[in-house]
Amino acid sequence: MREPTIYDVAKKAGVSPSTVSRALHGKDRVSADTRSKVFQASEQLGFTASKEASRLRSGKTGRIALIVGNRMSGWYSSELAEGVYSALSNEGYDLLFYRVADRKQRADFFSSMPIKRNTDAVIISSFALTENEGQSLRDVGVPIVGVNTMHLNDRYSMASIGVDEISALKNLIHRLCVMGHTRIAFIQTTPINKDFVWDADQRIEGYRQGIRAAGITHRKDYEIPVPHSSEAGSIAVSAILALDPQPTAICCISDEIAISLVHELRRYGVRVPDDISVVGFDDREMAAPLGISTIRHRPDEYGKTAGLMAVRLARGETLDRSRIVAPASLILRDTIGPARHIN
Amino acid sequence: MREPTIYDVAKKAGVSPSTVSRALHGKDRVSADTRSKVFQASEQLGFTASKEASRLRSGKTGRIALIVGNRMSGWYSSELAEGVYSALSNEGYDLLFYRVADRKQRADFFSSMPIKRNTDAVIISSFALTENEGQSLRDVGVPIVGVNTMHLNDRYSMASIGVDEISALKNLIHRLCVMGHTRIAFIQTTPINKDFVWDADQRIEGYRQGIRAAGITHRKDYEIPVPHSSEAGSIAVSAILALDPQPTAICCISDEIAISLVHELRRYGVRVPDDISVVGFDDREMAAPLGISTIRHRPDEYGKTAGLMAVRLARGETLDRSRIVAPASLILRDTIGPARHIN
DNA sequence: CTGAAAGCGCTTACAG
DNA sequence: CTGAAAGCGCTTACAG
C-alpha cells in the first residue's frame, strides 16, 4: 500500500496541495477552518511528509553534522552526542554523525567531504583543523560550530563553546597549594593519535601555568606520560615511586587514569589521600561511587548548547553570544587531602 | 556560488545527465572511455550528488534508524551505536538515532512514528515492544532488526542478534560452584523505568536457573535490589553484611555495580576475593584496570552485525542467518577466588 | 552503450 | 486566504 502523499490529503480535505503544505507548516496565513480540515484529513490518512521531497524543494537538508575525532563510544564523545542529539531532535533536525578517528579517516573525510550539500550546519569537536581542512569546511558554505576547540578553530567557526581547561587546572593547582602541597605531579596519556591537536592538550598547559603562578619549581620529571591501556595505572605508580622527592599530589588528565591510579597506589600500600592526593578530570559516572576528586564538566550540557547554536545558525538566525565558556568545577571527594608534611 | 549539479557534469563531460548518473553509480554498462570522462568532469567540478534528489527519485532514504531505550551516552547504547555506525557508514547509510528513554518519549515515538517514510530499516535495541508498538512498527513497512531483545520481539523482527544472557549467568554460577561456592547472591538494579521490559532482566533469570541447575537452595534474600545511584555500592554492602549466612560470592548485574561494590567492601574491611568473590557483567573499559571479574560481551561488535543485517534487508537481500547469538565469555580477574570455607 | 523524457513529492513565488 | 504552475536534482524505464 502506497504511502499517502500531500495530494491525497488535499483531495480528502477538498483543498489544493499548496494549502495543505501551508496549513501543516503553520506559519502561513490559512483560515482556521481550512487548517482544521487539513489536519483532520492528514490524521485520518496517517500522512507523514517525505523529508526527501520537502528538503529537495526547500534546499534545506534538515541535518546537522557532528564531527568527532575519536570513537563515538568514549565517554566524552557519547555524552556530547547525547547533548547535541537532544537539542537537534527537539528542533526537528537529524543528527549526522561523523567520526574521524585516525589519519586515514581524517584525510578521507576532508577530501571527499561527505557533508557537502548534505547538512545545514557542522559541529566540530575537540581537535584543531589544519588550514586546508578549515578552508574546505568553510567551502561547504554552512555554519560551523566548534566544541572544545578553544581558540584553535576560531578562524573557521562562526560560534563555539568549550570548557576553559587551563583555568580549571590552574584553580586546582591553587587549591592544592592552599592545602599545603608543593610537590604536584601531572599524569598525561600519550596522545592516541599524534596527527591530532587535541583540546585536552590544554590541560597540561593549565598545570604548568598553575605551578608557575604558585611560585613552585616546575619539574619536568613530574610530568608523567602513560600509554592508553589498562596498564596505565600500574605504569604510573612505578613512575611515581621512582621519583625523588615524591610528589604529594597527583593531577590526572582523566578520571579513567585517576581511578586506576588510586587502585594501584592502594595495592602498593600507598595511602590515598594520606600519603598522596589524587585528582581526576571529567567527573564521569564512576568517579562519585569511587570517591575520586575531580574537575567536573558536562559535555552533554554544552553539547546541547552547541546543538542549539547550530540550529539557530542553520536557520539563518543570529546568536546573541557566539563564544561561550562552559563551566568546570572542582569536586572534592575522598582522594584529596592536606599534604602529609604539614599534617 | 551554486553547487554543481549533474547537469553541469554532463555538459562538461559532453554526455547526458543519464549517462553521468550511470557512470557515477558504476553498476550500469557504460564505456570505459565515457566513464573516465565523467569521473574527470565530476572531480574537477567537485560534484557531490544531492542525497535529497537521489533519494526522492529512487524511493530509498539511505537512512537506518536505531532505537534505544535509554540515554545514548550509557556504556551499552554508545558501544552499540558505535558498532552500528561503523557498519552503516561503510555501506553508505546514515544512522538515524532515536532515544525513547521514558514512557512519554516512548508514547510520542510510537504515535507519531517519525521514522515512517524516513528510513529503510529499523534496529531496535534492548526492550520489548508491546503488541501495538510492534504492529505500528511493522506498518512502517521496513525491515526490523532486534538487538538484545531475545525472543521478546521475534514476532515483529525479521532478524535479530543478542547475547544469551541466561546461559552466560548459568555458566558463571556453575563455575563458582566448582570453586566451592554454594552461597551465591545476585545484585540487581531496580529498573530505571518499569514500563520497559528489558533484555537485561534475563540476567536474574539466568542466575536462578544456574542456582537450580547446581542443586543449591535458592534464597530469595540473596537477590538484592539496589537503586540506580552512586550509593548503590554502599547500599549493597549494608544489605550483604545483614545476610545470614553470608554469601561467599556475589554476581552483579553490571560492572558498574561490581566496581563500586568491591570498593565499598574493601572500605568495610571485607577482603575481595578472600572473603567474598565478586563478578560483574559487561567487561566495560574500567573492569580490566580494576581487576574486576566479569562476563564479557561486545555491543560494538554485535552492533556491527546488526547494522549489516539491516543494510542487507534494506537492500532487499536475504540473510543466511537471521537469528544470531552473540558470544559472552567469563573473564576471570582478581575479584574471584575459591570459596573461603574450602581454603 | 547512450539520450530524451517523465516523474519522485513536496514548497514557493505569483496571481487573484 | 487559496490555487495553478513551476521546479528542486536526481534516476530509470524506454527507445534506439
XYZ file of C-alpha atoms (C1' of nucleotides) in Angstrom:
718
model
C 0.000 0.000 0.000
C 1.418 3.313 -1.154
C 2.067 5.931 1.488
C -0.381 8.832 1.283
C 1.054 11.983 -0.263
C 0.142 15.584 0.101
C -2.164 15.149 -2.890
C -4.203 12.532 -1.080
C -4.583 14.835 1.878
C -5.542 17.695 -0.417
C -8.204 15.658 -2.143
C -9.647 14.390 1.109
C -9.708 17.863 2.631
C -11.072 19.386 -0.556
C -8.267 21.912 -0.936
C -5.128 22.302 -3.006
C -1.774 20.735 -2.151
C -0.335 24.219 -1.644
C -2.857 24.852 1.056
C -2.132 21.558 2.729
C 1.531 22.427 2.811
C 0.833 25.833 4.292
C -1.660 24.532 6.820
C 0.659 21.808 8.020
C 3.566 24.179 8.438
C 1.511 26.510 10.498
C 3.424 29.682 9.825
C 1.431 30.907 6.844
C -1.962 32.536 6.924
C -4.572 29.848 6.475
C -8.113 30.104 7.760
C -8.759 28.218 10.948
C -11.479 26.257 9.243
C -9.279 25.102 6.368
C -6.497 24.307 8.742
C -8.629 22.000 10.843
C -9.982 20.249 7.760
C -6.447 19.647 6.598
C -5.273 18.388 9.952
C -8.180 16.024 10.146
C -7.607 14.622 6.685
C -3.911 14.280 7.372
C -4.587 12.493 10.624
C -7.040 10.089 9.068
C -4.704 9.130 6.295
C -1.750 8.855 8.614
C 0.160 11.274 6.454
C 3.835 11.972 7.076
C 5.585 14.263 4.650
C 8.517 12.861 2.744
C 11.622 14.537 4.048
C 13.337 13.956 0.761
C 10.782 15.900 -1.188
C 10.490 18.812 1.185
C 14.209 19.084 1.590
C 14.853 18.905 -2.106
C 12.417 21.673 -2.714
C 13.336 23.903 0.186
C 17.054 23.431 -0.178
C 17.379 22.565 3.493
C 18.636 19.159 4.450
C 17.270 19.075 7.994
C 20.512 17.542 9.133
C 23.335 18.807 11.254
C 26.660 17.019 11.246
C 28.685 16.305 14.340
C 32.310 15.516 13.656
C 34.302 13.960 16.455
C 37.902 12.906 16.456
C 37.521 9.642 18.312
C 35.339 6.637 18.873
C 31.809 7.703 19.468
C 31.524 5.314 22.375
C 34.108 7.063 24.507
C 32.760 8.926 27.474
C 33.318 12.359 26.069
C 32.018 11.737 22.570
C 28.953 9.880 23.674
C 27.994 12.442 26.300
C 28.491 15.170 23.762
C 26.475 13.317 21.150
C 23.698 12.801 23.664
C 23.515 16.540 24.303
C 23.673 17.500 20.662
C 21.064 14.908 19.849
C 18.668 16.257 22.485
C 18.872 19.744 21.108
C 18.519 18.690 17.492
C 15.645 16.305 17.975
C 13.743 18.994 19.846
C 14.162 21.255 16.863
C 13.310 18.662 14.264
C 16.803 18.140 12.951
C 18.529 14.834 12.341
C 21.958 14.225 13.747
C 24.503 13.101 11.213
C 27.445 11.616 12.987
C 30.934 11.510 11.563
C 33.941 10.021 13.232
C 37.442 10.778 12.021
C 39.410 8.661 14.421
C 42.678 8.366 12.589
C 44.795 9.950 9.941
C 43.272 7.980 7.131
C 39.654 8.592 8.101
C 40.509 12.208 8.524
C 42.108 12.520 5.103
C 39.198 10.685 3.511
C 36.676 12.851 5.214
C 38.230 16.115 4.242
C 38.930 15.073 0.686
C 35.538 13.565 -0.096
C 33.621 15.963 2.167
C 30.552 13.782 2.570
C 28.744 16.526 4.431
C 28.817 18.776 1.416
C 25.299 19.507 0.289
C 24.063 17.192 2.951
C 23.969 19.238 6.057
C 22.741 22.628 7.210
C 25.453 23.140 9.809
C 28.523 21.419 11.184
C 29.633 20.924 14.759
C 33.264 20.054 15.149
C 34.610 18.743 18.384
C 37.910 18.570 20.193
C 40.562 18.739 17.583
C 42.248 21.511 15.690
C 41.676 21.861 11.996
C 44.567 22.413 9.660
C 44.496 25.399 7.359
C 43.333 23.256 4.456
C 40.703 21.440 6.447
C 39.295 24.636 7.832
C 39.148 26.055 4.371
C 37.379 23.098 2.792
C 34.942 23.025 5.668
C 34.177 26.690 5.081
C 33.763 25.992 1.390
C 30.825 23.755 2.197
C 29.110 27.006 2.919
C 27.278 26.082 6.098
C 27.788 27.477 9.594
C 30.466 25.825 11.694
C 30.249 25.477 15.458
C 33.285 24.433 17.475
C 33.086 22.457 20.694
C 36.098 22.338 22.946
C 38.356 23.532 20.223
C 39.300 26.582 22.243
C 40.617 29.266 20.015
C 42.187 26.729 17.717
C 39.386 26.806 15.204
C 38.038 30.276 15.794
C 39.182 31.382 12.392
C 36.843 28.869 10.801
C 33.900 28.637 13.134
C 31.076 31.103 13.489
C 30.411 30.064 17.055
C 31.967 27.932 19.732
C 31.574 26.608 23.218
C 34.141 24.952 25.376
C 35.497 24.402 28.818
C 38.324 26.638 29.886
C 40.569 23.770 30.836
C 43.528 25.980 31.537
C 41.702 27.915 34.232
C 40.258 24.728 35.662
C 43.707 23.240 36.109
C 45.133 26.466 37.459
C 42.384 26.568 40.061
C 43.086 23.014 41.028
C 46.786 23.675 41.482
C 45.989 26.731 43.550
C 43.671 24.710 45.735
C 46.284 22.017 46.261
C 48.813 24.664 47.250
C 46.409 26.034 49.828
C 46.241 22.514 51.240
C 49.993 22.567 51.611
C 51.019 20.680 48.520
C 54.160 21.885 46.815
C 55.168 18.713 45.018
C 52.448 18.227 42.470
C 52.778 15.842 39.539
C 50.695 15.514 36.399
C 49.876 12.307 34.582
C 49.003 12.542 30.956
C 48.261 9.917 28.381
C 50.342 9.818 25.262
C 48.051 11.068 22.501
C 46.176 8.289 20.746
C 46.926 9.982 17.523
C 49.770 12.382 17.105
C 48.289 13.844 13.963
C 45.602 15.466 16.041
C 45.988 18.550 18.150
C 43.509 17.990 20.934
C 41.904 20.494 23.116
C 42.727 18.271 26.106
C 46.351 19.101 25.442
C 45.461 22.332 27.182
C 45.266 20.557 30.493
C 48.981 20.142 30.851
C 49.345 23.768 29.864
C 46.996 24.697 32.697
C 49.042 22.584 35.055
C 52.229 24.382 34.077
C 50.664 27.788 34.396
C 49.262 26.843 37.783
C 52.649 25.686 39.014
C 54.234 28.883 37.805
C 51.513 31.046 39.321
C 52.015 29.326 42.659
C 55.721 30.018 42.572
C 56.604 26.336 42.803
C 59.519 24.935 40.879
C 58.350 23.232 37.736
C 59.987 19.834 37.457
C 59.991 18.167 34.095
C 60.047 14.705 35.684
C 56.771 15.482 37.421
C 55.036 15.335 34.070
C 54.472 11.639 33.698
C 53.353 10.149 30.391
C 51.467 6.858 30.379
C 50.073 4.866 27.468
C 46.392 4.425 26.687
C 45.932 0.956 28.152
C 44.596 -0.893 31.112
C 48.159 -0.906 32.471
C 48.233 2.872 32.704
C 47.649 2.820 36.458
C 50.456 0.486 37.329
C 52.862 2.149 34.924
C 52.081 5.455 36.581
C 52.653 4.016 40.053
C 56.078 2.694 39.096
C 56.982 6.055 37.675
C 55.742 7.890 40.741
C 57.528 5.642 43.229
C 60.746 6.207 41.288
C 60.530 9.971 41.762
C 62.694 11.756 44.271
C 61.343 13.680 46.029
C 57.965 12.001 45.972
C 55.031 14.154 44.932
C 52.291 14.595 47.495
C 49.581 15.285 44.959
C 48.890 13.975 41.503
C 46.656 15.520 38.887
C 45.457 13.181 36.183
C 44.365 14.073 32.691
C 41.206 11.998 33.140
C 39.134 10.136 35.710
C 39.939 6.939 33.938
C 43.602 7.397 34.792
C 42.827 8.650 38.280
C 40.647 5.643 39.064
C 43.194 3.059 38.060
C 45.989 5.054 39.657
C 44.229 5.142 43.036
C 43.528 1.441 42.739
C 47.169 0.626 42.027
C 48.548 3.002 44.655
C 46.459 1.273 47.306
C 47.605 -2.128 46.117
C 51.144 -0.917 46.645
C 50.241 0.144 50.162
C 50.323 3.850 49.414
C 47.508 5.556 51.290
C 45.238 7.885 49.332
C 44.888 10.692 50.303
C 47.027 10.381 53.445
C 50.255 9.785 51.534
C 49.269 11.100 48.157
C 46.269 13.043 46.933
C 44.859 12.207 43.511
C 42.563 14.288 41.322
C 40.985 13.305 38.017
C 39.249 15.221 35.263
C 35.713 14.765 33.851
C 33.585 13.577 36.750
C 32.380 10.655 34.779
C 29.854 8.319 36.330
C 32.323 6.079 38.198
C 34.103 8.957 39.924
C 31.452 9.552 42.582
C 30.994 5.973 43.828
C 34.770 5.552 43.999
C 35.261 8.825 45.845
C 37.522 10.286 43.164
C 38.132 14.028 43.403
C 37.879 15.589 40.022
C 37.116 18.520 37.769
C 33.580 18.323 36.526
C 32.443 19.383 33.099
C 29.309 18.303 31.309
C 29.712 17.517 27.634
C 26.037 16.617 27.430
C 25.092 20.083 28.602
C 27.375 22.084 26.436
C 26.601 19.681 23.609
C 23.012 20.799 23.950
C 24.065 24.396 23.695
C 26.255 23.655 20.693
C 23.342 21.870 19.021
C 21.077 24.810 19.625
C 23.618 27.263 18.270
C 23.985 25.126 15.166
C 20.222 25.025 14.664
C 19.907 28.778 15.005
C 22.712 29.408 12.573
C 21.297 26.825 10.163
C 18.058 28.776 10.186
C 19.890 31.935 9.392
C 19.262 33.462 12.796
C 21.933 35.344 14.665
C 23.318 34.442 18.059
C 23.468 36.842 20.967
C 26.598 35.116 22.184
C 28.774 33.196 19.817
C 31.784 32.376 22.012
C 30.748 30.647 25.211
C 32.817 29.259 28.053
C 31.219 26.240 29.686
C 31.673 25.781 33.421
C 34.118 23.386 35.030
C 34.145 22.936 38.776
C 36.378 21.257 41.282
C 34.694 18.356 43.053
C 36.365 17.371 46.291
C 35.908 13.765 47.338
C 37.868 11.154 49.271
C 41.076 11.175 47.250
C 42.158 14.672 48.182
C 43.594 15.819 51.489
C 46.175 18.119 53.018
C 49.817 17.492 52.193
C 51.351 14.951 54.533
C 54.237 17.050 55.786
C 52.019 19.732 57.253
C 49.675 17.274 58.969
C 28.216 30.128 -5.788
C 25.715 27.440 -6.710
C 26.735 23.848 -6.110
C 27.395 21.981 -9.368
C 24.618 19.603 -10.380
C 24.593 16.548 -12.518
C 23.770 18.781 -15.470
C 26.975 20.711 -15.035
C 28.934 17.494 -15.000
C 27.072 16.275 -18.065
C 27.813 19.417 -20.002
C 31.466 19.400 -19.051
C 31.856 15.740 -19.942
C 29.880 16.170 -23.122
C 27.318 13.493 -22.291
C 23.769 13.356 -20.986
C 22.800 13.531 -17.319
C 21.529 9.966 -17.520
C 24.950 8.809 -18.509
C 26.575 10.741 -15.718
C 24.266 9.092 -13.224
C 25.019 5.655 -14.606
C 28.733 6.241 -14.786
C 28.935 7.508 -11.246
C 26.971 4.600 -9.864
C 29.211 2.142 -11.577
C 26.788 -0.723 -11.827
C 25.411 0.035 -15.264
C 27.133 -0.617 -18.553
C 28.959 2.470 -19.581
C 32.014 2.514 -21.812
C 35.297 2.880 -20.001
C 36.044 5.966 -22.003
C 32.819 7.731 -21.120
C 33.158 6.706 -17.539
C 36.566 8.277 -17.201
C 35.427 11.480 -18.870
C 32.548 11.673 -16.414
C 34.740 10.998 -13.421
C 37.161 13.634 -14.514
C 34.484 16.251 -15.033
C 32.893 15.374 -11.724
C 36.220 15.641 -9.957
C 37.045 18.987 -11.484
C 33.728 20.492 -10.526
C 33.836 18.995 -7.058
C 30.472 17.422 -7.656
C 28.600 15.677 -4.850
C 25.164 14.366 -5.649
C 22.271 15.719 -3.642
C 21.032 12.966 -1.392
C 17.612 14.527 -1.338
C 17.199 14.322 -5.068
C 18.511 10.816 -5.494
C 16.549 9.522 -2.570
C 13.370 11.172 -3.667
C 13.703 9.635 -7.060
C 14.847 6.200 -6.027
C 12.456 5.889 -3.127
C 15.265 4.921 -0.794
C 16.070 7.130 2.134
C 19.614 5.945 2.722
C 18.961 6.011 6.427
C 18.644 3.305 9.022
C 17.104 4.051 12.383
C 18.478 2.813 15.662
C 16.006 2.940 18.518
C 17.364 2.576 22.009
C 15.504 2.629 25.253
C 17.962 4.699 27.226
C 20.381 7.565 27.129
C 22.663 7.202 24.190
C 25.618 8.026 26.371
C 25.331 4.951 28.543
C 28.011 2.363 28.011
C 25.781 -0.111 26.280
C 23.983 2.295 23.983
C 27.075 4.130 22.929
C 29.054 0.975 22.225
C 26.139 -0.362 20.260
C 25.739 2.877 18.346
C 29.446 2.863 17.555
C 29.156 -0.599 16.048
C 26.017 0.134 14.096
C 27.544 3.356 12.864
C 30.670 1.587 11.602
C 28.651 -0.868 9.586
C 26.313 1.745 8.139
C 28.954 4.263 7.193
C 30.873 1.550 5.385
C 27.782 0.829 3.360
C 26.896 4.437 2.676
C 23.955 4.658 5.030
C 23.246 7.381 7.549
C 22.462 6.467 11.106
C 19.284 7.972 12.432
C 19.294 7.775 16.177
C 16.158 7.682 18.274
C 16.020 7.507 22.008
C 12.857 6.566 23.850
C 14.067 6.864 27.397
C 10.800 7.170 29.228
C 7.140 6.455 28.962
C 6.321 9.775 27.386
C 9.053 9.684 24.754
C 8.011 6.159 24.006
C 4.356 7.028 23.556
C 5.262 10.023 21.402
C 7.559 7.999 19.258
C 5.107 5.241 18.557
C 2.182 7.542 17.945
C 3.951 9.993 15.648
C 6.251 7.396 14.130
C 8.879 9.811 12.902
C 10.732 7.042 11.122
C 7.818 6.437 8.810
C 8.852 7.131 5.257
C 12.185 8.236 6.517
C 14.147 5.096 6.956
C 14.948 1.950 5.032
C 15.248 -0.287 8.082
C 14.916 -0.152 11.844
C 17.138 -1.581 14.529
C 15.523 -1.853 17.909
C 17.554 -2.481 20.990
C 17.054 -3.917 24.450
C 13.437 -3.508 25.235
C 10.323 -5.471 24.467
C 7.709 -3.984 22.189
C 4.075 -4.100 23.131
C 1.612 -5.650 20.719
C 0.576 -2.224 19.463
C 4.085 -0.925 19.125
C 5.223 -3.968 17.253
C 2.286 -3.614 14.928
C 2.834 0.052 14.162
C 6.493 -0.594 13.596
C 5.612 -3.314 11.123
C 3.174 -0.961 9.438
C 6.058 1.299 8.513
C 6.844 -1.422 6.064
C 10.603 -1.593 6.510
C 12.651 -4.491 7.864
C 13.109 -4.632 11.622
C 16.233 -5.960 13.298
C 16.245 -6.696 17.024
C 19.336 -6.369 19.210
C 19.333 -7.967 22.607
C 15.626 -8.323 22.611
C 15.928 -12.079 22.868
C 12.774 -13.721 21.736
C 10.697 -10.867 23.037
C 10.336 -9.157 19.685
C 10.768 -12.098 17.370
C 7.206 -11.796 16.226
C 7.943 -8.374 14.818
C 11.522 -8.515 13.686
C 12.875 -10.121 10.568
C 16.259 -10.657 12.117
C 17.927 -10.387 15.481
C 21.174 -10.714 17.319
C 21.741 -10.864 21.018
C 23.747 -12.252 23.855
C 22.390 -15.335 25.533
C 22.495 -13.815 28.983
C 20.772 -16.741 30.594
C 23.464 -19.192 29.526
C 26.172 -16.714 30.469
C 24.860 -16.456 34.010
C 24.297 -20.186 34.277
C 27.903 -20.785 33.250
C 29.103 -18.316 35.812
C 27.134 -19.978 38.601
C 28.458 -23.334 37.534
C 31.997 -22.022 37.604
C 31.519 -20.554 41.065
C 30.166 -23.892 42.312
C 33.237 -25.651 41.007
C 35.275 -23.203 43.062
C 33.367 -24.310 46.126
C 30.826 -21.544 46.350
C 27.371 -22.550 47.492
C 26.154 -19.272 48.884
C 25.875 -17.044 45.840
C 23.997 -13.775 45.856
C 22.851 -11.576 42.978
C 22.693 -7.809 42.951
C 20.349 -6.182 40.533
C 19.410 -2.588 39.961
C 15.790 -1.627 40.213
C 14.701 -0.929 36.646
C 15.121 2.717 35.651
C 11.776 2.554 34.031
C 9.194 -0.002 34.974
C 7.282 0.484 31.765
C 10.081 -1.203 29.891
C 10.728 -4.906 29.757
C 14.481 -5.085 29.361
C 16.516 -7.832 27.998
C 18.877 -7.445 30.965
C 16.042 -8.734 33.107
C 17.140 -12.097 31.746
C 20.252 -11.990 33.866
C 18.443 -12.678 37.096
C 16.597 -15.449 35.348
C 19.930 -16.978 34.367
C 21.086 -16.678 37.944
C 18.041 -18.564 39.179
C 18.377 -21.281 36.592
C 22.048 -21.628 37.438
C 21.294 -21.979 41.132
C 18.652 -24.581 40.386
C 20.897 -26.484 37.993
C 23.611 -26.603 40.637
C 21.218 -28.058 43.178
C 21.756 -25.185 45.596
C 18.886 -23.816 47.626
C 17.563 -20.662 46.078
C 17.233 -17.985 48.735
C 15.010 -15.046 47.954
C 17.028 -12.781 50.246
C 20.116 -13.449 48.142
C 18.557 -11.424 45.384
C 19.499 -7.925 46.408
C 17.945 -4.898 44.730
C 19.820 -1.606 44.709
C 18.843 1.730 43.209
C 20.499 3.344 40.207
C 22.719 5.802 42.031
C 26.237 6.404 43.159
C 25.201 4.959 46.541
C 24.434 1.574 45.008
C 27.698 0.086 46.256
C 27.301 1.058 49.879
C 23.640 0.111 49.920
C 24.588 -3.290 48.576
C 27.284 -3.738 51.223
C 24.868 -2.986 54.034
C 22.417 -5.473 52.619
C 25.088 -8.117 52.204
C 26.507 -7.711 55.704
C 22.996 -8.102 57.087
C 22.581 -11.508 55.464
C 22.849 -14.679 57.462
C 24.508 -16.818 56.370
C 26.846 -14.542 54.443
C 27.226 -15.259 50.776
C 30.725 -16.125 49.589
C 30.194 -14.938 46.044
C 28.239 -12.097 44.534
C 27.146 -11.745 40.966
C 26.310 -8.234 39.851
C 24.042 -7.190 37.053
C 26.732 -4.840 35.724
C 30.371 -3.891 36.097
C 29.293 -0.527 37.348
C 27.712 -2.166 40.368
C 30.572 -4.610 40.781
C 33.167 -1.848 40.763
C 31.516 0.213 43.450
C 30.647 -2.893 45.445
C 34.270 -4.046 45.535
C 35.340 -0.548 46.514
C 32.855 -0.394 49.369
C 33.517 -3.945 50.571
C 37.210 -3.138 50.890
C 36.437 0.044 52.757
C 34.473 -2.088 55.204
C 37.486 -4.346 55.604
C 35.966 -7.232 53.699
C 38.650 -8.844 51.569
C 37.895 -9.473 47.922
C 38.177 -12.230 46.823
C 39.443 -13.866 50.046
C 36.226 -13.286 51.955
C 33.858 -12.672 49.101
C 34.199 -13.097 45.349
C 32.580 -10.515 43.110
C 31.724 -10.802 39.430
C 30.313 -8.098 37.165
C 28.751 -8.098 33.721
C 29.823 -6.251 30.550
C 33.607 -6.003 30.718
C 33.492 -2.308 30.193
C 36.743 -0.395 29.984
C 37.271 0.121 33.725
C 36.868 -3.550 34.605
C 40.337 -4.610 33.481
C 42.417 -1.969 35.287
C 40.453 -2.586 38.473
C 40.811 -6.352 38.235
C 37.057 -6.957 38.128
C 35.993 -10.441 37.034
C 33.143 -10.224 34.629
C 31.154 -11.571 31.725
C 32.311 -10.004 28.516
C 30.069 -9.130 25.625
C 30.761 -6.646 22.871
C 27.866 -4.411 21.895
C 30.085 -2.670 19.351
C 30.712 -5.966 17.603
C 27.214 -7.273 17.508
C 26.057 -3.747 16.717
C 28.153 -4.009 13.594
C 26.471 -7.261 12.699
C 23.056 -5.788 13.374
C 23.893 -2.821 11.161
C 24.992 -5.092 8.374
C 21.865 -7.213 8.635
C 19.758 -4.054 8.481
C 21.609 -2.861 5.376
C 21.148 -6.178 3.634
C 17.475 -6.300 4.428
C 17.058 -2.668 3.390
C 18.520 -3.582 0.029
C 16.074 -6.407 -0.310
C 18.711 -9.086 0.049
C 18.110 -12.160 2.121
C 20.121 -13.233 5.125
C 21.713 -16.627 5.508
C 21.254 -16.430 9.242
C 18.614 -14.227 10.709
C 18.745 -15.189 14.387
C 22.232 -14.903 15.783
C 23.552 -15.469 19.275
C 26.486 -13.199 20.121
C 29.216 -14.586 22.335
C 29.615 -13.826 26.029
C 32.600 -15.125 27.919
C 33.644 -15.327 31.520
C 36.713 -13.211 32.292
C 38.484 -14.195 35.468
C 40.423 -11.435 37.191
C 41.385 -10.507 40.737
C 37.947 -10.407 42.304
C 37.193 -14.087 42.005
C 38.645 -16.882 44.097
C 37.763 -20.168 45.746
C 35.152 -20.137 48.488
C 36.691 -19.336 51.841
C 35.452 -22.391 53.725
C 37.223 -24.832 51.445
C 40.518 -22.950 51.531
C 26.281 1.801 -24.749
C 23.686 6.358 -24.671
C 19.911 10.040 -24.706
C 15.214 12.237 -24.156
C 11.577 12.313 -21.189
C 8.973 11.673 -17.262
C 8.345 11.945 -12.543
C 9.592 11.187 -7.343
C 6.593 14.682 -3.567
C 6.983 18.412 -1.952
C 7.271 24.143 -1.489
C 7.013 28.706 -3.007
C 6.738 32.804 -5.572
C 2.958 34.596 -8.302
C -1.736 35.765 -9.103
C -6.076 36.527 -7.689
C -6.803 33.290 2.333
C -6.244 29.963 -1.652
C -4.920 27.699 -6.218
C -2.219 26.658 -10.567
C 2.199 26.140 -12.035
C 6.920 25.553 -11.936
C 10.851 23.352 -10.338
C 14.280 21.382 -6.691
C 18.126 17.415 -8.821
C 18.270 13.372 -9.435
C 17.110 8.168 -11.561
C 15.043 4.955 -14.502
C 12.292 2.587 -17.719
C 12.026 3.170 -22.667
C 13.920 3.621 -27.175
C 17.401 3.350 -30.199
